[in-house]
PDB file of C-alpha atoms in Angstrom:
ATOM      1  CA  MET A 292      79.382 123.165 101.263  1.00 82.00           C
ATOM      2  CA  LEU A 293      78.146 120.810  98.657  1.00 85.00           C
ATOM      3  CA  LEU A 294      78.212 123.084  95.534  1.00 87.00           C
ATOM      4  CA  LEU A 295      81.849 123.870  96.620  1.00 86.00           C
ATOM      5  CA  ILE A 296      82.798 120.366  97.141  1.00 84.00           C
ATOM      6  CA  GLY A 297      81.434 120.036  93.382  1.00 83.00           C
ATOM      7  CA  VAL A 298      83.767 122.744  92.223  1.00 84.00           C
ATOM      8  CA  VAL A 299      86.779 121.239  93.753  1.00 80.00           C
ATOM      9  CA  ILE A 300      85.900 117.836  92.291  1.00 78.00           C
ATOM     10  CA  GLY A 301      85.386 119.437  88.891  1.00 79.00           C
ATOM     11  CA  LEU A 302      88.531 121.504  89.143  1.00 76.00           C
ATOM     12  CA  ILE A 303      90.591 118.482  90.175  1.00 74.00           C
ATOM     13  CA  LEU A 304      88.992 116.538  86.927  1.00 70.00           C
ATOM     14  CA  GLY A 305      89.750 119.467  84.677  1.00 67.00           C
ATOM     15  CA  LEU A 306      92.959 120.238  85.848  1.00 67.00           C
ATOM     16  CA  THR A 307      94.395 116.736  85.862  1.00 61.00           C
ATOM     17  CA  GLY A 308      92.195 114.880  83.806  1.00 57.00           C
ATOM     18  CA  ALA A 309      91.556 112.141  86.757  1.00 58.00           C
ATOM     19  CA  GLY A 310      91.384 111.629  90.419  1.00 58.00           C
ATOM     20  CA  GLY A 311      88.386 114.247  90.764  1.00 64.00           C
ATOM     21  CA  SER A 312      85.983 111.191  92.077  1.00 70.00           C
ATOM     22  CA  VAL A 313      88.799 109.939  94.501  1.00 77.00           C
ATOM     23  CA  PHE A 314      88.548 113.132  96.361  1.00 79.00           C
ATOM     24  CA  ALA A 315      84.678 113.320  95.917  1.00 82.00           C
ATOM     25  CA  VAL A 316      84.158 110.439  98.325  1.00 83.00           C
ATOM     26  CA  PRO A 317      86.230 111.664 101.382  1.00 84.00           C
ATOM     27  CA  LEU A 318      85.088 115.582 101.017  1.00 83.00           C
ATOM     28  CA  LEU A 319      81.415 114.440 100.835  1.00 86.00           C
ATOM     29  CA  LEU A 320      82.022 112.264 103.905  1.00 84.00           C
ATOM     30  CA  SER A 321      83.892 114.805 105.832  1.00 81.00           C
ATOM     31  CA  LEU A 322      82.444 117.901 104.773  1.00 81.00           C
ATOM     32  CA  GLY A 323      79.045 117.020 103.399  1.00 80.00           C
ATOM     33  CA  ASP A 324      78.486 114.665 106.703  1.00 82.00           C
ATOM     34  CA  MET A 325      77.250 111.677 104.361  1.00 85.00           C
ATOM     35  CA  SER A 326      77.242 108.270 104.920  1.00 84.00           C
ATOM     36  CA  MET A 327      79.836 106.000 102.851  1.00 85.00           C
ATOM     37  CA  VAL A 328      76.678 104.754 100.757  1.00 84.00           C
ATOM     38  CA  ASP A 329      75.404 108.169  99.903  1.00 86.00           C
ATOM     39  CA  ALA A 330      78.693 109.368  99.210  1.00 86.00           C
ATOM     40  CA  THR A 331      79.866 106.894  96.841  1.00 87.00           C
ATOM     41  CA  GLY A 332      76.265 107.320  94.981  1.00 87.00           C
ATOM     42  CA  ILE A 333      76.475 111.263  94.824  1.00 88.00           C
ATOM     43  CA  SER A 334      80.130 110.934  93.697  1.00 87.00           C
ATOM     44  CA  LEU A 335      79.226 108.656  90.697  1.00 88.00           C
ATOM     45  CA  GLY A 336      76.412 111.008  89.537  1.00 88.00           C
ATOM     46  CA  ALA A 337      78.496 114.108  90.085  1.00 87.00           C
ATOM     47  CA  VAL A 338      81.384 112.273  87.887  1.00 85.00           C
ATOM     48  CA  ALA A 339      78.954 111.033  85.254  1.00 87.00           C
ATOM     49  CA  ALA A 340      77.910 114.393  84.694  1.00 86.00           C
ATOM     50  CA  THR A 341      81.332 115.845  84.503  1.00 84.00           C
ATOM     51  CA  THR A 342      82.937 113.373  82.443  1.00 82.00           C
ATOM     52  CA  LEU A 343      79.944 113.428  80.088  1.00 84.00           C
ATOM     53  CA  TYR A 344      80.339 117.350  79.577  1.00 82.00           C
ATOM     54  CA  ALA A 345      84.031 116.896  78.860  1.00 78.00           C
ATOM     55  CA  SER A 346      83.658 114.321  76.313  1.00 77.00           C
ATOM     56  CA  LEU A 347      80.902 116.296  74.640  1.00 79.00           C
ATOM     57  CA  SER A 348      83.280 119.278  74.965  1.00 75.00           C
ATOM     58  CA  ASN A 349      86.191 117.357  73.211  1.00 69.00           C
ATOM     59  CA  SER A 350      84.052 116.145  70.631  1.00 69.00           C
ATOM     60  CA  LEU A 351      83.227 119.360  69.344  1.00 69.00           C
ATOM     61  CA  SER A 352      86.855 120.557  69.543  1.00 64.00           C
ATOM     62  CA  ARG A 353      88.749 121.095  66.468  1.00 56.00           C
ATOM     63  CA  LYS A 354      91.330 119.455  67.847  1.00 61.00           C
ATOM     64  CA  GLN A 355      89.567 116.198  68.865  1.00 62.00           C
ATOM     65  CA  VAL A 356      91.906 112.974  69.012  1.00 64.00           C
ATOM     66  CA  PRO A 357      89.666 110.071  67.371  1.00 71.00           C
ATOM     67  CA  LEU A 358      88.177 107.866  69.923  1.00 76.00           C
ATOM     68  CA  LEU A 359      89.015 104.129  70.264  1.00 79.00           C
ATOM     69  CA  TRP A 360      85.119 103.377  69.621  1.00 81.00           C
ATOM     70  CA  LYS A 361      85.366  99.629  69.674  1.00 82.00           C
ATOM     71  CA  PRO A 362      87.677  99.038  72.727  1.00 84.00           C
ATOM     72  CA  GLY A 363      86.112 101.681  74.668  1.00 86.00           C
ATOM     73  CA  LEU A 364      82.698 100.555  74.060  1.00 90.00           C
ATOM     74  CA  LEU A 365      83.511  96.993  75.139  1.00 90.00           C
ATOM     75  CA  LEU A 366      85.221  98.361  78.272  1.00 89.00           C
ATOM     76  CA  ALA A 367      82.171 100.656  79.015  1.00 91.00           C
ATOM     77  CA  LEU A 368      79.660  97.621  78.367  1.00 93.00           C
ATOM     78  CA  SER A 369      81.393  95.214  80.820  1.00 93.00           C
ATOM     79  CA  GLY A 370      82.112  97.906  83.153  1.00 92.00           C
ATOM     80  CA  ALA A 371      78.565  98.978  83.099  1.00 92.00           C
ATOM     81  CA  LEU A 372      77.470  95.702  83.887  1.00 93.00           C
ATOM     82  CA  ALA A 373      79.696  95.327  86.588  1.00 93.00           C
ATOM     83  CA  ALA A 374      79.155  98.651  88.479  1.00 91.00           C
ATOM     84  CA  PRO A 375      75.650  97.628  89.913  1.00 92.00           C
ATOM     85  CA  LEU A 376      77.330  94.519  91.332  1.00 93.00           C
ATOM     86  CA  GLY A 377      80.056  96.685  93.028  1.00 91.00           C
ATOM     87  CA  LYS A 378      77.263  98.999  94.284  1.00 89.00           C
ATOM     88  CA  TRP A 379      74.968  96.027  95.719  1.00 90.00           C
ATOM     89  CA  LEU A 380      78.539  94.527  97.270  1.00 91.00           C
ATOM     90  CA  GLY A 381      79.092  98.060  99.110  1.00 87.00           C
ATOM     91  CA  MET A 382      75.576  98.084 100.458  1.00 86.00           C
ATOM     92  CA  GLN A 383      76.489  94.561 102.196  1.00 88.00           C
ATOM     93  CA  LEU A 384      79.611  95.460 103.632  1.00 87.00           C
ATOM     94  CA  ASP A 385      80.310  97.233 107.071  1.00 87.00           C
ATOM     95  CA  GLU A 386      80.837 101.045 106.468  1.00 83.00           C
ATOM     96  CA  LEU A 387      84.090 100.920 108.288  1.00 86.00           C
ATOM     97  CA  VAL A 388      85.295  98.175 106.091  1.00 88.00           C
ATOM     98  CA  LEU A 389      84.246 100.050 103.108  1.00 87.00           C
ATOM     99  CA  ILE A 390      85.838 103.331 104.140  1.00 86.00           C
ATOM    100  CA  SER A 391      89.334 101.398 104.850  1.00 88.00           C
ATOM    101  CA  GLY A 392      88.985  99.799 101.579  1.00 88.00           C
ATOM    102  CA  PHE A 393      88.553 103.338  99.823  1.00 85.00           C
ATOM    103  CA  GLY A 394      91.559 104.723 101.996  1.00 85.00           C
ATOM    104  CA  LEU A 395      93.852 101.657 100.759  1.00 86.00           C
ATOM    105  CA  LEU A 396      92.924 102.249  97.009  1.00 84.00           C
ATOM    106  CA  ALA A 397      93.276 106.198  97.725  1.00 83.00           C
ATOM    107  CA  THR A 398      96.628 105.803  99.070  1.00 85.00           C
ATOM    108  CA  ILE A 399      97.885 103.189  96.216  1.00 83.00           C
ATOM    109  CA  ILE A 400      96.656 105.947  93.597  1.00 80.00           C
ATOM    110  CA  ALA A 401      98.558 108.756  95.168  1.00 81.00           C
ATOM    111  CA  LEU A 402     101.586 106.699  95.355  1.00 83.00           C
ATOM    112  CA  ARG A 403     101.451 105.675  91.725  1.00 77.00           C
ATOM    113  CA  MET A 404     100.780 109.351  90.867  1.00 75.00           C
ATOM    114  CA  TRP A 405     104.051 110.359  92.759  1.00 79.00           C
ATOM    115  CA  MET A 406     105.980 107.725  91.243  1.00 80.00           C
ATOM    116  CA  ASN A 407     104.575 108.267  87.593  1.00 72.00           C
ATOM    117  CA  ALA A 408     105.549 111.958  87.984  1.00 69.00           C
ATOM    118  CA  ARG A 409     108.996 111.245  89.176  1.00 73.00           C
ATOM    119  CA  ASN A 410     109.760 108.563  86.498  1.00 71.00           C
ATOM    120  CA  ASN A 411     107.880 110.052  83.678  1.00 65.00           C
ATOM    121  CA  PRO A 412     108.014 113.769  83.987  1.00 60.00           C
ATOM    122  CA  GLN A 413     107.031 114.243  80.452  1.00 58.00           C
ATOM    123  CA  ALA A 414     103.860 112.601  81.133  1.00 54.00           C
ATOM    124  CA  ALA A 415     102.633 115.257  83.390  1.00 52.00           C
ATOM    125  CA  SER A 416     101.812 117.663  80.189  1.00 52.00           C
ATOM    126  CA  LEU A 417      99.262 115.147  78.994  1.00 52.00           C
ATOM    127  CA  VAL A 418      96.840 115.787  82.044  1.00 48.00           C
ATOM    128  CA  ARG A 419      96.574 112.353  83.179  1.00 41.00           C
ATOM    129  CA  ALA A 420      97.569 110.627  86.153  1.00 34.00           C
ATOM    130  CA  GLY A 421      99.562 107.610  84.449  1.00 36.00           C
ATOM    131  CA  ASN A 422     101.656 106.998  81.372  1.00 36.00           C
ATOM    132  CA  PHE A 423     102.493 103.596  80.462  1.00 35.00           C
ATOM    133  CA  ALA A 424     103.139 104.511  76.977  1.00 39.00           C
ATOM    134  CA  ALA A 425     106.889 104.116  77.210  1.00 41.00           C
ATOM    135  CA  THR A 426     106.504 100.644  79.053  1.00 39.00           C
ATOM    136  CA  PRO A 427     108.077  97.876  77.184  1.00 39.00           C
ATOM    137  CA  SER A 428     105.552  95.406  75.777  1.00 44.00           C
ATOM    138  CA  PRO A 429     106.969  92.541  73.482  1.00 42.00           C
ATOM    139  CA  GLU A 430     103.541  91.374  72.916  1.00 58.00           C
ATOM    140  CA  HIS A 431     100.254  93.362  73.198  1.00 68.00           C
ATOM    141  CA  LEU A 432      96.739  91.453  73.628  1.00 73.00           C
ATOM    142  CA  CYS A 433      95.315  93.697  71.026  1.00 78.00           C
ATOM    143  CA  ASN A 434      96.825  94.569  67.593  1.00 74.00           C
ATOM    144  CA  VAL A 435      96.216  97.564  65.766  1.00 69.00           C
ATOM    145  CA  ASN A 436      96.095  97.799  61.965  1.00 68.00           C
ATOM    146  CA  PRO A 437      97.847 100.106  59.562  1.00 67.00           C
ATOM    147  CA  THR A 438      94.664 101.862  59.668  1.00 65.00           C
ATOM    148  CA  GLY A 439      95.094 102.598  63.149  1.00 62.00           C
ATOM    149  CA  GLN A 440      92.123 100.434  64.411  1.00 67.00           C
ATOM    150  CA  PHE A 441      91.633  97.787  66.733  1.00 68.00           C
ATOM    151  CA  GLU A 442      91.500  94.078  65.728  1.00 73.00           C
ATOM    152  CA  LEU A 443      89.235  92.640  68.243  1.00 76.00           C
ATOM    153  CA  ARG A 444      90.450  88.935  68.378  1.00 81.00           C
ATOM    154  CA  PRO A 445      89.513  86.777  71.014  1.00 85.00           C
ATOM    155  CA  ARG A 446      91.674  87.373  73.217  1.00 83.00           C
ATOM    156  CA  CYS A 447      91.826  91.049  73.265  1.00 84.00           C
ATOM    157  CA  VAL A 448      88.026  91.136  73.435  1.00 87.00           C
ATOM    158  CA  THR A 449      88.905  88.810  76.627  1.00 89.00           C
ATOM    159  CA  GLY A 450      91.488  91.445  78.108  1.00 87.00           C
ATOM    160  CA  LEU A 451      88.728  94.212  77.412  1.00 87.00           C
ATOM    161  CA  LEU A 452      85.816  92.565  79.163  1.00 91.00           C
ATOM    162  CA  ILE A 453      87.736  91.380  81.991  1.00 91.00           C
ATOM    163  CA  GLY A 454      89.257  94.812  82.332  1.00 89.00           C
ATOM    164  CA  GLY A 455      85.697  96.687  82.353  1.00 90.00           C
ATOM    165  CA  LEU A 456      84.553  94.087  84.808  1.00 93.00           C
ATOM    166  CA  GLY A 457      87.351  95.102  87.379  1.00 91.00           C
ATOM    167  CA  VAL A 458      87.240  99.085  86.844  1.00 89.00           C
ATOM    168  CA  GLY A 459      83.138  98.545  86.893  1.00 91.00           C
ATOM    169  CA  ILE A 460      83.112  96.594  90.452  1.00 92.00           C
ATOM    170  CA  LEU A 461      85.572  99.171  91.830  1.00 89.00           C
ATOM    171  CA  SER A 462      83.510 102.128  90.466  1.00 88.00           C
ATOM    172  CA  GLY A 463      80.238 100.819  92.119  1.00 88.00           C
ATOM    173  CA  LEU A 464      82.071  99.853  95.084  1.00 88.00           C
ATOM    174  CA  PHE A 465      83.911 102.951  95.814  1.00 86.00           C
ATOM    175  CA  GLY A 466      82.137 105.558  93.837  1.00 82.00           C
ATOM    176  CA  VAL A 467      85.279 106.483  91.685  1.00 79.00           C
ATOM    177  CA  GLY A 468      85.111 107.078  87.973  1.00 72.00           C
ATOM    178  CA  GLY A 469      87.978 104.573  87.226  1.00 74.00           C
ATOM    179  CA  GLY A 470      90.154 106.605  84.943  1.00 72.00           C
ATOM    180  CA  PHE A 471      93.152 105.887  86.924  1.00 72.00           C
ATOM    181  CA  LEU A 472      92.758 102.067  85.904  1.00 78.00           C
ATOM    182  CA  ILE A 473      91.128 102.738  82.162  1.00 83.00           C
ATOM    183  CA  VAL A 474      94.043 104.648  80.659  1.00 77.00           C
ATOM    184  CA  PRO A 475      96.913 102.070  81.821  1.00 76.00           C
ATOM    185  CA  LEU A 476      94.678  99.304  80.759  1.00 81.00           C
ATOM    186  CA  LEU A 477      94.107 100.641  77.194  1.00 80.00           C
ATOM    187  CA  LEU A 478      97.717 101.792  76.829  1.00 77.00           C
ATOM    188  CA  ALA A 479      99.064  98.284  77.914  1.00 77.00           C
ATOM    189  CA  LEU A 480      96.526  96.205  75.980  1.00 78.00           C
ATOM    190  CA  SER A 481      97.803  98.049  72.669  1.00 74.00           C
ATOM    191  CA  ALA A 482     100.199 100.452  71.166  1.00 70.00           C
ATOM    192  CA  VAL A 483      97.808 103.337  71.169  1.00 71.00           C
ATOM    193  CA  SER A 484      98.664 107.061  71.808  1.00 71.00           C
ATOM    194  CA  MET A 485      98.200 108.500  75.371  1.00 70.00           C
ATOM    195  CA  ALA A 486      96.065 111.158  73.875  1.00 71.00           C
ATOM    196  CA  GLN A 487      93.674 108.460  72.432  1.00 76.00           C
ATOM    197  CA  ALA A 488      93.592 106.469  75.688  1.00 77.00           C
ATOM    198  CA  VAL A 489      92.803 109.868  77.518  1.00 75.00           C
ATOM    199  CA  SER A 490      89.971 110.957  75.305  1.00 76.00           C
ATOM    200  CA  THR A 491      88.595 107.533  75.288  1.00 82.00           C
ATOM    201  CA  SER A 492      88.341 107.145  79.215  1.00 83.00           C
ATOM    202  CA  LEU A 493      86.176 110.012  79.541  1.00 81.00           C
ATOM    203  CA  LEU A 494      83.524 108.284  77.778  1.00 84.00           C
ATOM    204  CA  ILE A 495      83.917 105.039  79.189  1.00 88.00           C
ATOM    205  CA  ILE A 496      83.880 106.861  82.598  1.00 87.00           C
ATOM    206  CA  ALA A 497      80.779 108.837  81.927  1.00 87.00           C
ATOM    207  CA  LEU A 498      79.332 105.462  80.936  1.00 90.00           C
ATOM    208  CA  ILE A 499      80.301 103.487  83.918  1.00 90.00           C
ATOM    209  CA  SER A 500      79.814 105.927  86.257  1.00 88.00           C
ATOM    210  CA  SER A 501      76.179 106.653  85.075  1.00 90.00           C
ATOM    211  CA  SER A 502      75.362 102.694  85.528  1.00 91.00           C
ATOM    212  CA  GLY A 503      76.931 103.080  89.024  1.00 88.00           C
ATOM    213  CA  PHE A 504      74.759 105.737  89.943  1.00 89.00           C
ATOM    214  CA  ILE A 505      71.620 104.451  88.324  1.00 90.00           C
ATOM    215  CA  SER A 506      72.261 101.202  90.471  1.00 89.00           C
ATOM    216  CA  HIS A 507      72.320 103.359  93.485  1.00 86.00           C
ATOM    217  CA  LEU A 508      68.971 104.822  92.776  1.00 87.00           C
ATOM    218  CA  ALA A 509      67.715 101.533  92.554  1.00 85.00           C
ATOM    219  CA  LEU A 510      69.209 100.022  95.639  1.00 83.00           C
ATOM    220  CA  SER A 511      68.910 103.114  97.939  1.00 79.00           C
ATOM    221  CA  GLU A 512      65.971 103.996  99.985  1.00 76.00           C
ATOM    222  CA  ASN A 513      66.895 107.889  99.878  1.00 74.00           C
ATOM    223  CA  GLN A 514      67.586 109.293  96.592  1.00 73.00           C
ATOM    224  CA  HIS A 515      68.912 112.929  97.559  1.00 82.00           C
ATOM    225  CA  TRP A 516      68.440 114.461  94.116  1.00 83.00           C
ATOM    226  CA  ASP A 517      69.054 118.236  95.902  1.00 85.00           C
ATOM    227  CA  TRP A 518      72.297 116.791  96.777  1.00 85.00           C
ATOM    228  CA  LEU A 519      73.333 115.556  93.718  1.00 87.00           C
ATOM    229  CA  LEU A 520      72.330 118.889  91.624  1.00 89.00           C
ATOM    230  CA  LEU A 521      74.560 121.009  94.038  1.00 89.00           C
ATOM    231  CA  VAL A 522      77.677 118.503  93.655  1.00 88.00           C
ATOM    232  CA  ALA A 523      77.006 118.015  89.977  1.00 88.00           C
ATOM    233  CA  ALA A 524      76.441 121.830  89.198  1.00 91.00           C
ATOM    234  CA  GLY A 525      79.839 122.489  91.050  1.00 87.00           C
ATOM    235  CA  GLY A 526      81.481 119.938  89.105  1.00 82.00           C
ATOM    236  CA  LEU A 527      80.665 121.428  85.758  1.00 86.00           C
ATOM    237  CA  ALA A 528      81.705 125.125  87.026  1.00 87.00           C
ATOM    238  CA  GLY A 529      84.985 123.268  88.206  1.00 82.00           C
ATOM    239  CA  MET A 530      85.339 121.374  84.805  1.00 79.00           C
ATOM    240  CA  MET A 531      84.997 124.471  82.911  1.00 80.00           C
ATOM    241  CA  LEU A 532      87.115 126.573  84.891  1.00 79.00           C
ATOM    242  CA  GLY A 533      90.041 123.985  85.008  1.00 72.00           C
ATOM    243  CA  GLN A 534      89.995 122.586  81.468  1.00 67.00           C
ATOM    244  CA  PRO A 535      90.763 125.480  79.572  1.00 69.00           C
ATOM    245  CA  VAL A 536      93.978 126.148  81.305  1.00 67.00           C
ATOM    246  CA  SER A 537      94.938 122.349  82.062  1.00 61.00           C
ATOM    247  CA  HIS A 538      97.332 122.056  79.450  1.00 59.00           C
ATOM    248  CA  LYS A 539      99.309 125.274  80.351  1.00 62.00           C
ATOM    249  CA  ILE A 540      99.924 124.499  84.022  1.00 60.00           C
ATOM    250  CA  ALA A 541      99.908 120.724  83.693  1.00 56.00           C
ATOM    251  CA  ASN A 542     103.451 119.756  85.007  1.00 60.00           C
ATOM    252  CA  VAL A 543     104.989 117.365  87.629  1.00 68.00           C
ATOM    253  CA  TRP A 544     104.578 119.614  90.668  1.00 72.00           C
ATOM    254  CA  LEU A 545     101.056 119.823  89.877  1.00 71.00           C
ATOM    255  CA  GLN A 546     100.786 116.081  89.507  1.00 72.00           C
ATOM    256  CA  LYS A 547     103.003 115.856  92.798  1.00 77.00           C
ATOM    257  CA  LEU A 548     100.777 118.135  94.879  1.00 78.00           C
ATOM    258  CA  PHE A 549      97.731 116.569  93.879  1.00 77.00           C
ATOM    259  CA  ALA A 550      99.159 113.162  95.133  1.00 79.00           C
ATOM    260  CA  ILE A 551     100.073 114.520  98.357  1.00 85.00           C
ATOM    261  CA  GLY A 552      96.660 116.112  98.670  1.00 81.00           C
ATOM    262  CA  LEU A 553      95.041 112.817  97.902  1.00 79.00           C
ATOM    263  CA  LEU A 554      97.134 111.013 100.284  1.00 84.00           C
ATOM    264  CA  ALA A 555      96.469 113.590 103.054  1.00 85.00           C
ATOM    265  CA  VAL A 556      92.570 113.363 102.428  1.00 79.00           C
ATOM    266  CA  ALA A 557      92.783 109.573 102.615  1.00 79.00           C
ATOM    267  CA  LEU A 558      94.970 109.486 105.884  1.00 83.00           C
ATOM    268  CA  MET A 559      92.435 111.889 107.484  1.00 81.00           C
ATOM    269  CA  THR A 560      89.390 110.141 106.567  1.00 77.00           C
ATOM    270  CA  LEU A 561      90.793 106.862 108.047  1.00 80.00           C
ATOM    271  CA  ALA A 562      91.951 108.683 111.128  1.00 81.00           C
ATOM    272  CA  ARG A 563      88.042 109.989 111.505  1.00 76.00           C
ATOM    273  CA  TYR A 564      86.403 106.532 111.181  1.00 70.00           C
ATOM    274  CA  LEU A 565      89.214 104.197 112.763  1.00 67.00           C
TER     275      LEU A 565
END
């Protein structure tokens, strides 16, 4: 069952480019019969493995979009530092409170995806949950010079660090990769392309999720390596299946179907524990 859950997670990540980790936690809770602490830890480990594979795969591709290294590493660094704090905080909270918070987060993500698919149908072909590239922004926090490089001025660095801290805490707290926040954040901070933001987000997710998983190993008494290996192996298989065909079938209906599925899983998980 854990292998199958991993395949579903990887397939969703491969087909939509986001959201696999949001599905991971409720599936591990309901079908894997795990506690919330274990589910978030295993989710982080599996997501780290699958996004690292995707990032390496993209880097070897001939059609590789240049990564935004400077802002990406700043976001990843601050997020990686904050993820252990989120993991620790999650271990202090009552499981019902944590599950309720996760359900609320998943519901918000599902509704945002539905609205984006309806309002920006052209974005669905970019294989990502959201697209804020067309959002008017009279003054970005970060400027891009004529060569396409970020100009890391104080307010830009501050925005990246604060954004990374928020993503890291949510990642550690709920076991999510954070792609649903990272891409909009990069697009809102500066006038970069959607393709650059998506490509860069994979590396950021891999680093932040790895930090969260390492903190899970350090703080949890039970490691459950066998669980992780099964979920991660399934995730890699699902990613390999979904990624090659993602751009061929990515459309509005796929994004809406994903949003409906996520909302249904979130509500069923809440109904089970409330």
